[in-house]
Amino acid sequence: MVSTKYKNMLSGKSIIRELAEFAAVRGQEIGYENVFDYSLGNPSVPTPAKLTETMINLLKTKSSKELHGYSPSLGIPHVKEKIALSLNERFGMNYRAEHIFMTTGAAGAISHAVRCITVPGDEILTFAPFFPEYMPYVNLTGANLKVVPPNTNDFQIDFEQFEEMLTDKVMAVLINSPNNPSGAAYSSATLQKLADLLYAKQKEYGHDIFLISDEPYREIIFGNVQMPYISSFYDNTISCYSYSKSLSLPGERIGYIAVNPACTDADLIVPMCGQISRGTGHNCPPTIIQLAIAEVLDIQSDMTIYEANMNLLYNELVSLGLTCTKPDGTFYIFPKAPIEDANAFCRKAMEYDLIIVPADSFGCPGYFRMAYCIDTEKVERSLPIIRRFIKENY
Amino acid sequence: MVSTKYKNMLSGKSIIRELAEFAAVRGQEIGYENVFDYSLGNPSVPTPAKLTETMINLLKTKSSKELHGYSPSLGIPHVKEKIALSLNERFGMNYRAEHIFMTTGAAGAISHAVRCITVPGDEILTFAPFFPEYMPYVNLTGANLKVVPPNTNDFQIDFEQFEEMLTDKVMAVLINSPNNPSGAAYSSATLQKLADLLYAKQKEYGHDIFLISDEPYREIIFGNVQMPYISSFYDNTISCYSYSKSLSLPGERIGYIAVNPACTDADLIVPMCGQISRGTGHNCPPTIIQLAIAEVLDIQSDMTIYEANMNLLYNELVSLGLTCTKPDGTFYIFPKAPIEDANAFCRKAMEYDLIIVPADSFGCPGYFRMAYCIDTEKVERSLPIIRRFIKENY
C-alpha cells in the first residue's frame, strides 16, 4: 500500500512554494525582470570559467570508462586526497583522504551524518533560525529534530535555552554558520563556548555528542569578518560541505563530509557512510563532477556581488527603520517585519511585485528572509519599490 | 553514539571485494591485460559520441544558471516529458511527464520505490538469482526482502514456490529482467502468469501488491529474443531504469522511475518520491546529466560487443561440459560450477588469473557469474585459460 507517511506530506502547504508560483505567473505577465524575486537561494554569479573549461577538457581527453565508469562508493581517492590537503592548508587541520566522503551536496552529507550517529528516537538540536529542510532531513531518518529558540539580538547562540534543552537524549547538534537565513557567522567566542559545553555534557552523560556542521556558505564572508573553522573547536565534528554556493553549482549536487580525525571512530565514519548509501540509493556523486571540482578546489565564484547587494539592502532597510542584524556572510538578510505577522507582511509585499519569505518555517516568526543572489542592477531597482511598500503601509 | 547497525555492516566479508583486490594486486604484478577479470559489471563499450558532444555543447552554450542551477526536485520537466514520449513510442504506453521521477541511477530509483509503497515490517519478494545489493536496498528501508528460490532449469519463475511465499504480508515483488546474474529475460508467458497471480492475490488479500521492475539491462538483448515491456502486463508497476548500461554511464548516476499511469495513486507516487528524497539526501540527479541524456534518449552504446563476447564464452563453457543457460541479454553468463562449492571453484580459478564470482550472495549456491563487459580480444585470450583451468582440475 502507498505509504501514508509520505502521502500525508503532500498536503503540507508551503508559503515559499506559493511565493515561487506567484513569481513565475507574475513574471509571465509583466516580465520576470520586473518581479523583485528575493525568494530563492539559487546563486546568480556564474561558475568559474576554469570549472567549465575543466569539464570540457575531461570530456575531450578522458576515455569513456575513466570518465563515466563506476567510481568507488566512498568517493574517488585522488579527489578526496586533494580535498583533505586543501582543508589542511587553509584551516590547519590534519585530514586524510579517509576522512572525506563525497556526497550529493550538503543534503546528502547531512543525510549520511545523521544516520551515522543516531538511532531512531535520538534527539538532535538545532538553533533557530534554521533552514526548514533540516526538519525532513533529520526527522525522516527516525531521529527527532528539536529547535532551540533564536537569539534575535545578534543571532549567536542563546546558551541558557540551549543548555536547558541539551539533555541526555541529545546525540548531536546541527549548526549552520554562516547561517541561512540570518547571515550571521558564529564568532570564535560562540564556538569556544559551544565546544566547552558539549565537552562537559559528553562527560556528564557518558556518551558522545556530535557536532554536525553544515557549511555551504563558508566562503561567502563579508568585509573583515573572521570565519573560524568550526571543526577545529570540537573533536567530534562532522563537517558537511557543498560546492553549490562557492562554485555556483547547486544543480550538480556535489559536496562532502569531512570527519575530524580526532572524532570518535574517525576511521569508521566514512566507511559507515558507504554502508548507509546502500540504503538511501545515494551511491556517490557523478564521476565527472567529482573529477572536475578536484581541479578547482581553491578558486571560487566571484562573491563580491553578494556583498555589494547586501550593503545596498542593509542600508535601505535600516534607513527605513527596520530592525536588522548586518549579515556576516551568505546571500541572505533577515530583517524583522514592522508588524507581528510576517506572513501578512510578505503577502502585502506581493502587491508590489516584491517576493520575500516569512520566517515562521525557519523557526523565527515575525522575521522575513531576502535572498539577494540576484543581479545588483535589480537590487538597485528594487530599493525604491521596497521604500514605497514600507512607506505606504507601515 | 555511532550507529551499531551500520558499524556492524563493516565487518561483513565480501568475496567479490576479495576478488577485486586480488585482481588489482595481480594486475600490478603481471599487467592488468593478463588478468582475466570477469568480476565487475562496469560497461566496457564507450558512451555514444553524441552524448559527449551534447555535454560539451551544453557547457559551451548554456548560461551557468541554466546549466548548473537548482533543478526541480522531481526532475527537469522537459527531460521527463521526452522520456515519457520515448517510452510511449517504443512500448505503447501512455506515460506523461508526471509519471517520471528522475533518479541517481537504478539504486536511487529502487530506494524511492520501496519507501513509497511499504512501511517498515512489510515484505518484498524477489527471485533468486538476484543482484545482492537488493538486500541493503530493501532491508535498510525497514522492509524485509525475502528470496524465492531459483528455477535453475531456465531461470524463469518457479511459480509453485513463489505462490507459497506470496502471503498477505507481501506488499511488493521486485524483479530484474533481463537478469543480473543469469542473463535470462522473462518471457511474455512468465510475465502474464506473474501478472495474473498478482491480480488474483491483490483481490484475495484486499490490498495492492506492487511490481517493482528493475530494468537497467532492458536494451541489452541478444539475437531474436523478444523483450516484452514489463509494465504493460500489470498496472501496479513501478519501472526503475538506469542509463548506466545502455549509455555506458554508471558513474554519472542517472536513471528514472516510471509509474504505470493505471497504477494505484499513479499521480501521487512521483510527488511522494520528492518527499522521500528530502529524507535520503537524494535531491535529484545533476542538471547537466539530465539535460544531456534528454538529447540521446533513442541511441545506445554499441551492444553488439556483449553479444559477441557472450557467444564466445557460452560455446566454450558448453563445450567444456558445464551446465549453462544461454543468456537472453545483459553482459553476464551464469554457469553451474563443476563442483558443489562454487567458492572453492572460484578461488581455484584465481590461480589461473581468472576472476569469476561465486553466486552464493546471489541466492544461487553452486553457480558462478562472469561479467563479460570487457574487450572481445581479452575474452578470446581467456578461452584457452578457462579450458586449461577446467581440464586440469575437474
Tab-separated table of C-alpha atoms in Angstrom, chain A residues 123 125-127 147-149 157-170 173 193-194 196-202 204-205 209:
chain	number	residue	atom	x	y	z
A	123	GLU	CA	17.320	13.846	19.597
A	125	LEU	CA	19.236	20.028	18.464
A	126	THR	CA	19.478	22.918	16.056
A	127	PHE	CA	19.198	26.667	16.544
A	147	VAL	CA	14.829	23.661	17.844
A	148	VAL	CA	16.496	25.987	20.338
A	149	PRO	CA	14.704	29.362	20.157
A	157	ILE	CA	23.569	31.112	20.400
A	158	ASP	CA	21.214	31.579	23.357
A	159	PHE	CA	23.253	29.366	25.663
A	160	GLU	CA	20.774	29.455	28.518
A	161	GLN	CA	17.995	27.933	26.448
A	162	PHE	CA	20.438	25.630	24.694
A	163	GLU	CA	21.771	24.157	27.914
A	164	GLU	CA	18.259	23.566	29.164
A	165	MET	CA	17.421	21.550	26.049
A	166	LEU	CA	20.748	19.690	25.924
A	167	THR	CA	19.517	16.622	27.778
A	168	ASP	CA	20.916	13.112	27.904
A	169	LYS	CA	18.777	12.206	24.867
A	170	VAL	CA	20.610	14.611	22.569
A	173	VAL	CA	23.842	19.329	17.498
A	193	LYS	CA	31.599	28.260	24.452
A	194	LEU	CA	29.661	25.721	22.396
A	196	ASP	CA	33.191	23.730	26.128
A	197	LEU	CA	29.564	22.978	26.865
A	198	LEU	CA	29.490	19.944	24.580
A	199	TYR	CA	32.692	18.537	26.109
A	200	ALA	CA	31.217	18.999	29.579
A	201	LYS	CA	27.931	17.362	28.674
A	202	GLN	CA	29.646	14.437	26.954
A	204	GLU	CA	28.360	14.263	32.312
A	205	TYR	CA	26.193	11.954	30.180
A	209	ILE	CA	27.563	14.321	21.380
